[in-house]
PDB file of C-alpha atoms in Angstrom:
ATOM      1  CA  MET A   1     -23.275  -1.677  24.817  1.00  0.00           C
ATOM      2  CA  ALA A   2     -19.880   0.020  24.734  1.00  0.00           C
ATOM      3  CA  VAL A   3     -18.273   0.369  21.321  1.00  0.00           C
ATOM      4  CA  LYS A   4     -14.905  -1.395  21.141  1.00  0.00           C
ATOM      5  CA  ILE A   5     -12.275   0.805  19.542  1.00  0.00           C
ATOM      6  CA  ASN A   6      -9.917  -0.881  17.102  1.00  0.00           C
ATOM      7  CA  TYR A   7      -6.691   0.802  18.190  1.00  0.00           C
ATOM      8  CA  ARG A   8      -4.668  -1.394  15.856  1.00  0.00           C
ATOM      9  CA  ASP A   9      -6.344   0.019  12.751  1.00  0.00           C
ATOM     10  CA  LYS A  10      -6.360   3.533  14.173  1.00  0.00           C
ATOM     11  CA  VAL A  11      -2.615   3.447  14.808  1.00  0.00           C
ATOM     12  CA  ARG A  12      -1.918   1.799  11.430  1.00  0.00           C
ATOM     13  CA  GLU A  13      -3.886   4.503   9.610  1.00  0.00           C
ATOM     14  CA  TYR A  14      -2.021   7.209  11.487  1.00  0.00           C
ATOM     15  CA  LEU A  15       1.321   5.622  10.630  1.00  0.00           C
ATOM     16  CA  LEU A  16       0.353   5.543   6.955  1.00  0.00           C
ATOM     17  CA  GLN A  17      -0.855   9.137   7.108  1.00  0.00           C
ATOM     18  CA  GLU A  18       2.459  10.256   8.584  1.00  0.00           C
ATOM     19  CA  MET A  19       4.337   8.321   5.886  1.00  0.00           C
ATOM     20  CA  GLN A  20       2.175   9.854   3.150  1.00  0.00           C
ATOM     21  CA  GLN A  21       3.009  13.305   4.429  1.00  0.00           C
ATOM     22  CA  GLY A  22       6.709  12.499   4.570  1.00  0.00           C
ATOM     23  CA  ALA A  23       6.854  12.762   8.370  1.00  0.00           C
ATOM     24  CA  LEU A  24       7.996   9.155   8.935  1.00  0.00           C
ATOM     25  CA  ALA A  25      10.548   7.021   7.099  1.00  0.00           C
ATOM     26  CA  PRO A  26      11.817   3.417   7.341  1.00  0.00           C
ATOM     27  CA  GLY A  27      14.103   3.014  10.341  1.00  0.00           C
ATOM     28  CA  GLN A  28      12.773   6.098  12.132  1.00  0.00           C
ATOM     29  CA  ARG A  29      11.903   5.880  15.828  1.00  0.00           C
ATOM     30  CA  ILE A  30       8.234   6.277  16.783  1.00  0.00           C
ATOM     31  CA  ASN A  31       7.489   8.949  19.374  1.00  0.00           C
ATOM     32  CA  LEU A  32       4.788   7.370  21.550  1.00  0.00           C
ATOM     33  CA  ALA A  33       4.045  10.602  23.383  1.00  0.00           C
ATOM     34  CA  ALA A  34       3.524  12.447  20.089  1.00  0.00           C
ATOM     35  CA  PHE A  35       1.251   9.660  18.852  1.00  0.00           C
ATOM     36  CA  SER A  36      -0.727   9.849  22.084  1.00  0.00           C
ATOM     37  CA  ARG A  37      -1.286  13.575  21.691  1.00  0.00           C
ATOM     38  CA  ALA A  38      -2.189  13.288  17.991  1.00  0.00           C
ATOM     39  CA  LEU A  39      -4.627  10.421  18.444  1.00  0.00           C
ATOM     40  CA  GLY A  40      -6.059  11.513  21.768  1.00  0.00           C
ATOM     41  CA  ILE A  41      -5.513   8.121  23.387  1.00  0.00           C
ATOM     42  CA  SER A  42      -3.133   6.938  26.083  1.00  0.00           C
ATOM     43  CA  VAL A  43       0.278   5.450  25.400  1.00  0.00           C
ATOM     44  CA  THR A  44      -0.676   1.959  26.629  1.00  0.00           C
ATOM     45  CA  PRO A  45      -3.159   1.058  23.822  1.00  0.00           C
ATOM     46  CA  ILE A  46      -0.801   2.639  21.284  1.00  0.00           C
ATOM     47  CA  ARG A  47       2.024   0.422  22.508  1.00  0.00           C
ATOM     48  CA  GLU A  48      -0.265  -2.636  22.345  1.00  0.00           C
ATOM     49  CA  ALA A  49      -1.355  -1.733  18.806  1.00  0.00           C
ATOM     50  CA  LEU A  50       2.250  -1.329  17.696  1.00  0.00           C
ATOM     51  CA  THR A  51       3.083  -4.712  19.201  1.00  0.00           C
ATOM     52  CA  GLN A  52       0.315  -6.241  17.063  1.00  0.00           C
ATOM     53  CA  LEU A  53       1.554  -4.412  13.964  1.00  0.00           C
ATOM     54  CA  GLN A  54       4.927  -6.123  14.281  1.00  0.00           C
ATOM     55  CA  GLN A  55       3.257  -9.214  12.791  1.00  0.00           C
ATOM     56  CA  SER A  56       2.754  -7.328   9.528  1.00  0.00           C
ATOM     57  CA  HIS A  57       6.357  -6.016   9.580  1.00  0.00           C
ATOM     58  CA  ILE A  58       5.020  -2.465   9.681  1.00  0.00           C
ATOM     59  CA  VAL A  59       6.995  -1.674  12.817  1.00  0.00           C
ATOM     60  CA  ARG A  60       9.700  -3.386  14.817  1.00  0.00           C
ATOM     61  CA  ALA A  61      10.308  -3.367  18.547  1.00  0.00           C
ATOM     62  CA  ILE A  62      13.593  -2.038  19.882  1.00  0.00           C
ATOM     63  CA  PRO A  63      14.369  -3.735  23.231  1.00  0.00           C
ATOM     64  CA  ASN A  64      13.995  -1.262  26.090  1.00  0.00           C
ATOM     65  CA  LYS A  65      13.650   1.631  23.635  1.00  0.00           C
ATOM     66  CA  GLY A  66      10.217   1.393  22.007  1.00  0.00           C
ATOM     67  CA  PHE A  67       9.378   1.016  18.331  1.00  0.00           C
ATOM     68  CA  SER A  68      10.602   2.134  14.938  1.00  0.00           C
ATOM     69  CA  ILE A  69       9.300   1.917  11.374  1.00  0.00           C
ATOM     70  CA  ALA A  70      10.612  -1.372   9.978  1.00  0.00           C
ATOM     71  CA  GLU A  71      13.446  -0.959   7.500  1.00  0.00           C
ATOM     72  CA  VAL A  72      13.156  -2.308   3.968  1.00  0.00           C
ATOM     73  CA  ASN A  73      15.059  -5.355   2.720  1.00  0.00           C
ATOM     74  CA  HIS A  74      15.399  -7.441  -0.452  1.00  0.00           C
ATOM     75  CA  GLU A  75      13.890 -10.706   0.812  1.00  0.00           C
ATOM     76  CA  GLU A  76      10.817  -9.036   2.273  1.00  0.00           C
ATOM     77  CA  ALA A  77      10.256  -7.045  -0.913  1.00  0.00           C
ATOM     78  CA  LYS A  78      10.038 -10.220  -2.991  1.00  0.00           C
ATOM     79  CA  ASN A  79       7.649 -11.944  -0.580  1.00  0.00           C
ATOM     80  CA  LEU A  80       5.578  -8.837  -0.008  1.00  0.00           C
ATOM     81  CA  TYR A  81       5.006  -7.925  -3.652  1.00  0.00           C
ATOM     82  CA  GLU A  82       4.264 -11.505  -4.666  1.00  0.00           C
ATOM     83  CA  LEU A  83       1.619 -11.799  -1.937  1.00  0.00           C
ATOM     84  CA  VAL A  84      -0.005  -8.456  -2.682  1.00  0.00           C
ATOM     85  CA  ALA A  85      -0.143  -9.325  -6.390  1.00  0.00           C
ATOM     86  CA  HIS A  86      -1.799 -12.659  -5.635  1.00  0.00           C
ATOM     87  CA  LEU A  87      -4.425 -11.141  -3.322  1.00  0.00           C
ATOM     88  CA  GLU A  88      -5.187  -8.198  -5.611  1.00  0.00           C
ATOM     89  CA  VAL A  89      -5.645 -10.485  -8.599  1.00  0.00           C
ATOM     90  CA  LEU A  90      -7.967 -12.672  -6.526  1.00  0.00           C
ATOM     91  CA  ALA A  91      -9.953  -9.623  -5.433  1.00  0.00           C
ATOM     92  CA  LEU A  92     -10.131  -8.247  -8.977  1.00  0.00           C
ATOM     93  CA  GLU A  93     -11.376 -11.551 -10.391  1.00  0.00           C
ATOM     94  CA  GLU A  94     -14.193 -11.624  -7.822  1.00  0.00           C
ATOM     95  CA  SER A  95     -15.223  -7.972  -8.250  1.00  0.00           C
ATOM     96  CA  GLU A  96     -17.856  -6.191 -10.296  1.00  0.00           C
ATOM     97  CA  PHE A  97     -17.196  -2.825 -11.930  1.00  0.00           C
ATOM     98  CA  ASP A  98     -19.843  -0.226 -12.751  1.00  0.00           C
ATOM     99  CA  HIS A  99     -19.481   3.023 -14.686  1.00  0.00           C
ATOM    100  CA  THR A 100     -18.886   5.017 -11.511  1.00  0.00           C
ATOM    101  CA  LEU A 101     -15.938   2.882 -10.427  1.00  0.00           C
ATOM    102  CA  ILE A 102     -14.445   2.856 -13.923  1.00  0.00           C
ATOM    103  CA  HIS A 103     -14.685   6.654 -13.966  1.00  0.00           C
ATOM    104  CA  GLN A 104     -12.908   6.792 -10.594  1.00  0.00           C
ATOM    105  CA  LEU A 105     -10.138   4.559 -11.921  1.00  0.00           C
ATOM    106  CA  LYS A 106      -9.633   6.820 -14.945  1.00  0.00           C
ATOM    107  CA  LYS A 107      -9.558   9.899 -12.734  1.00  0.00           C
ATOM    108  CA  GLN A 108      -7.028   8.265 -10.446  1.00  0.00           C
ATOM    109  CA  ARG A 109      -4.884   7.197 -13.390  1.00  0.00           C
ATOM    110  CA  ASN A 110      -4.755  10.844 -14.492  1.00  0.00           C
ATOM    111  CA  LEU A 111      -3.697  11.903 -11.010  1.00  0.00           C
ATOM    112  CA  ILE A 112      -0.782   9.467 -11.225  1.00  0.00           C
ATOM    113  CA  VAL A 113       0.302  10.835 -14.600  1.00  0.00           C
ATOM    114  CA  ASN A 114      -0.005  14.470 -13.544  1.00  0.00           C
ATOM    115  CA  ALA A 115       1.546  14.128 -10.082  1.00  0.00           C
ATOM    116  CA  LYS A 116       3.991  16.949  -9.358  1.00  0.00           C
ATOM    117  CA  ASN A 117       6.322  14.952  -7.128  1.00  0.00           C
ATOM    118  CA  ALA A 118       7.189  11.398  -6.127  1.00  0.00           C
ATOM    119  CA  LEU A 119       5.106  11.419  -2.940  1.00  0.00           C
ATOM    120  CA  ASP A 120       1.943  12.595  -4.720  1.00  0.00           C
ATOM    121  CA  ARG A 121       2.522   9.974  -7.398  1.00  0.00           C
ATOM    122  CA  VAL A 122       2.885   7.134  -4.903  1.00  0.00           C
ATOM    123  CA  ASN A 123      -0.229   8.244  -3.016  1.00  0.00           C
ATOM    124  CA  ALA A 124      -2.214   8.368  -6.263  1.00  0.00           C
ATOM    125  CA  TYR A 125      -0.836   4.997  -7.329  1.00  0.00           C
ATOM    126  CA  MET A 126      -1.821   3.356  -4.032  1.00  0.00           C
ATOM    127  CA  GLU A 127      -5.324   4.779  -4.301  1.00  0.00           C
ATOM    128  CA  PHE A 128      -5.651   3.422  -7.852  1.00  0.00           C
ATOM    129  CA  HIS A 129      -4.908  -0.074  -6.579  1.00  0.00           C
ATOM    130  CA  ARG A 130      -7.270   0.349  -3.633  1.00  0.00           C
ATOM    131  CA  LEU A 131     -10.066   1.246  -6.041  1.00  0.00           C
ATOM    132  CA  LEU A 132      -9.343  -1.853  -8.138  1.00  0.00           C
ATOM    133  CA  THR A 133     -10.189  -4.091  -5.183  1.00  0.00           C
ATOM    134  CA  SER A 134     -12.700  -1.870  -3.369  1.00  0.00           C
ATOM    135  CA  ASN A 135     -15.746  -3.929  -4.428  1.00  0.00           C
ATOM    136  CA  TYR A 136     -14.350  -7.232  -3.166  1.00  0.00           C
ATOM    137  CA  LYS A 137     -16.568  -8.328  -0.278  1.00  0.00           C
ATOM    138  CA  ASN A 138     -14.134 -10.564   1.617  1.00  0.00           C
ATOM    139  CA  SER A 139     -13.396  -8.534   4.764  1.00  0.00           C
ATOM    140  CA  VAL A 140     -10.546 -10.834   5.855  1.00  0.00           C
ATOM    141  CA  VAL A 141      -8.643 -10.362   2.594  1.00  0.00           C
ATOM    142  CA  GLN A 142      -9.350  -6.642   2.656  1.00  0.00           C
ATOM    143  CA  GLN A 143      -7.822  -6.340   6.135  1.00  0.00           C
ATOM    144  CA  ILE A 144      -4.751  -8.307   5.071  1.00  0.00           C
ATOM    145  CA  LEU A 145      -4.359  -6.094   2.002  1.00  0.00           C
ATOM    146  CA  LYS A 146      -4.593  -2.959   4.141  1.00  0.00           C
ATOM    147  CA  ASP A 147      -1.726  -4.152   6.309  1.00  0.00           C
ATOM    148  CA  LEU A 148       0.374  -5.351   3.392  1.00  0.00           C
ATOM    149  CA  LYS A 149      -0.149  -2.157   1.407  1.00  0.00           C
ATOM    150  CA  THR A 150       0.837  -0.061   4.386  1.00  0.00           C
ATOM    151  CA  ARG A 151       4.144  -1.911   4.255  1.00  0.00           C
ATOM    152  CA  VAL A 152       4.276  -1.633   0.433  1.00  0.00           C
ATOM    153  CA  PHE A 153       3.956   2.129   0.793  1.00  0.00           C
ATOM    154  CA  PHE A 154       7.270   2.220   2.667  1.00  0.00           C
ATOM    155  CA  TYR A 155       9.015   0.650  -0.333  1.00  0.00           C
ATOM    156  CA  GLU A 156       7.236   2.835  -2.852  1.00  0.00           C
ATOM    157  CA  ARG A 157       7.970   5.966  -0.873  1.00  0.00           C
ATOM    158  CA  ALA A 158      11.662   5.106  -0.644  1.00  0.00           C
ATOM    159  CA  PHE A 159      12.333   4.056  -4.246  1.00  0.00           C
ATOM    160  CA  MET A 160       9.644   5.203  -6.673  1.00  0.00           C
ATOM    161  CA  ALA A 161      11.073   8.631  -7.539  1.00  0.00           C
ATOM    162  CA  ASP A 162      12.283   7.659 -11.037  1.00  0.00           C
ATOM    163  CA  ASP A 163       9.952   9.324 -13.563  1.00  0.00           C
ATOM    164  CA  SER A 164      11.120   7.123 -16.438  1.00  0.00           C
ATOM    165  CA  PHE A 165       9.960   3.980 -14.658  1.00  0.00           C
ATOM    166  CA  HIS A 166       6.354   5.125 -14.523  1.00  0.00           C
ATOM    167  CA  TYR A 167       5.778   5.262 -18.268  1.00  0.00           C
ATOM    168  CA  ASN A 168       5.504   1.466 -18.511  1.00  0.00           C
ATOM    169  CA  SER A 169       3.437   1.300 -15.344  1.00  0.00           C
ATOM    170  CA  ASN A 170       1.008   3.930 -16.668  1.00  0.00           C
ATOM    171  CA  ASP A 171       0.547   1.946 -19.883  1.00  0.00           C
ATOM    172  CA  GLN A 172      -0.370  -1.090 -17.788  1.00  0.00           C
ATOM    173  CA  HIS A 173      -2.902   0.951 -15.813  1.00  0.00           C
ATOM    174  CA  ASP A 174      -4.507   1.982 -19.113  1.00  0.00           C
ATOM    175  CA  ALA A 175      -4.625  -1.656 -20.221  1.00  0.00           C
ATOM    176  CA  ILE A 176      -6.264  -2.720 -16.960  1.00  0.00           C
ATOM    177  CA  ILE A 177      -8.976  -0.070 -17.294  1.00  0.00           C
ATOM    178  CA  SER A 178      -9.531  -0.921 -20.959  1.00  0.00           C
ATOM    179  CA  ALA A 179      -9.934  -4.628 -20.179  1.00  0.00           C
ATOM    180  CA  ILE A 180     -12.403  -3.856 -17.392  1.00  0.00           C
ATOM    181  CA  GLU A 181     -14.436  -1.664 -19.749  1.00  0.00           C
ATOM    182  CA  ASP A 182     -14.527  -4.572 -22.204  1.00  0.00           C
ATOM    183  CA  ASP A 183     -15.684  -6.860 -19.374  1.00  0.00           C
ATOM    184  CA  ASN A 184     -12.534  -8.906 -19.910  1.00  0.00           C
ATOM    185  CA  ILE A 185     -11.598  -9.466 -16.284  1.00  0.00           C
ATOM    186  CA  PRO A 186      -9.089 -12.288 -17.033  1.00  0.00           C
ATOM    187  CA  SER A 187      -7.056  -9.880 -19.180  1.00  0.00           C
ATOM    188  CA  ALA A 188      -7.298  -7.176 -16.525  1.00  0.00           C
ATOM    189  CA  ALA A 189      -6.068  -9.656 -13.917  1.00  0.00           C
ATOM    190  CA  LEU A 190      -3.149 -10.720 -16.124  1.00  0.00           C
ATOM    191  CA  VAL A 191      -1.995  -7.127 -16.650  1.00  0.00           C
ATOM    192  CA  LEU A 192      -2.455  -6.394 -12.946  1.00  0.00           C
ATOM    193  CA  ARG A 193      -0.128  -9.262 -12.072  1.00  0.00           C
ATOM    194  CA  MET A 194       2.372  -7.969 -14.646  1.00  0.00           C
ATOM    195  CA  ASN A 195       2.122  -4.504 -13.107  1.00  0.00           C
ATOM    196  CA  TRP A 196       3.041  -5.754  -9.648  1.00  0.00           C
ATOM    197  CA  LYS A 197       5.867  -7.842 -11.122  1.00  0.00           C
ATOM    198  CA  LEU A 198       7.230  -4.794 -12.919  1.00  0.00           C
ATOM    199  CA  ILE A 199       7.281  -2.853  -9.665  1.00  0.00           C
ATOM    200  CA  GLN A 200       8.739  -5.765  -7.717  1.00  0.00           C
ATOM    201  CA  ASN A 201      11.630  -6.124 -10.155  1.00  0.00           C
ATOM    202  CA  TYR A 202      12.311  -2.403 -10.047  1.00  0.00           C
ATOM    203  CA  ILE A 203      12.276  -2.290  -6.228  1.00  0.00           C
ATOM    204  CA  GLU A 204      14.563  -5.326  -5.968  1.00  0.00           C
ATOM    205  CA  LYS A 205      17.075  -3.726  -8.348  1.00  0.00           C
ATOM    206  CA  GLN A 206      17.076  -0.571  -6.234  1.00  0.00           C
ATOM    207  CA  LEU A 207      17.618  -2.588  -3.056  1.00  0.00           C
ATOM    208  CA  ALA A 208      20.506  -4.471  -4.682  1.00  0.00           C
ATOM    209  CA  THR A 209      22.407  -1.202  -5.085  1.00  0.00           C
ATOM    210  CA  LEU A 210      22.281  -0.345  -1.386  1.00  0.00           C
TER     211      LEU A 210
END
């Protein structure tokens, strides 16, 4: 039986990788030929995958011109962060944490604190939140979170360069880990929701100045 390739996920992961490396930014046109060469697949499935990714607001179609990375906006930020917070809290409440995962969370928290630049910090921060929900077994929610967090990354990459902001966020990460260690998942979930709200408010204030 032939293995069906999920081009949608493959293209989404490549988009995120390019964003993480600073090679793509909101509003930037997508070079289909370059994607084809990088991924080793033809332009047609890439175009179809990008069409599907419009539903998650990761890209937008430009009539007769192709695709670009979707630009950020205030209304989407509010809806996006509220939804991600809700789904992450749900995933956290239904997860189990062993010593290995707690150790990984602590290591990731340190990477956030010691990041040398904004891009490294955002990448470390996104991985911390991925680890928080990594043991949740609902594959549908996990797929939705992957798409949403790809879009979240665009906002974080654009606005999360302020070092002073991260002190409060780091304290919340410590509180989440501490609550998990104490097997107090309700408290961890509460702080997690507060953490997303803190970021949402910060992002919305930055957007309001544009």
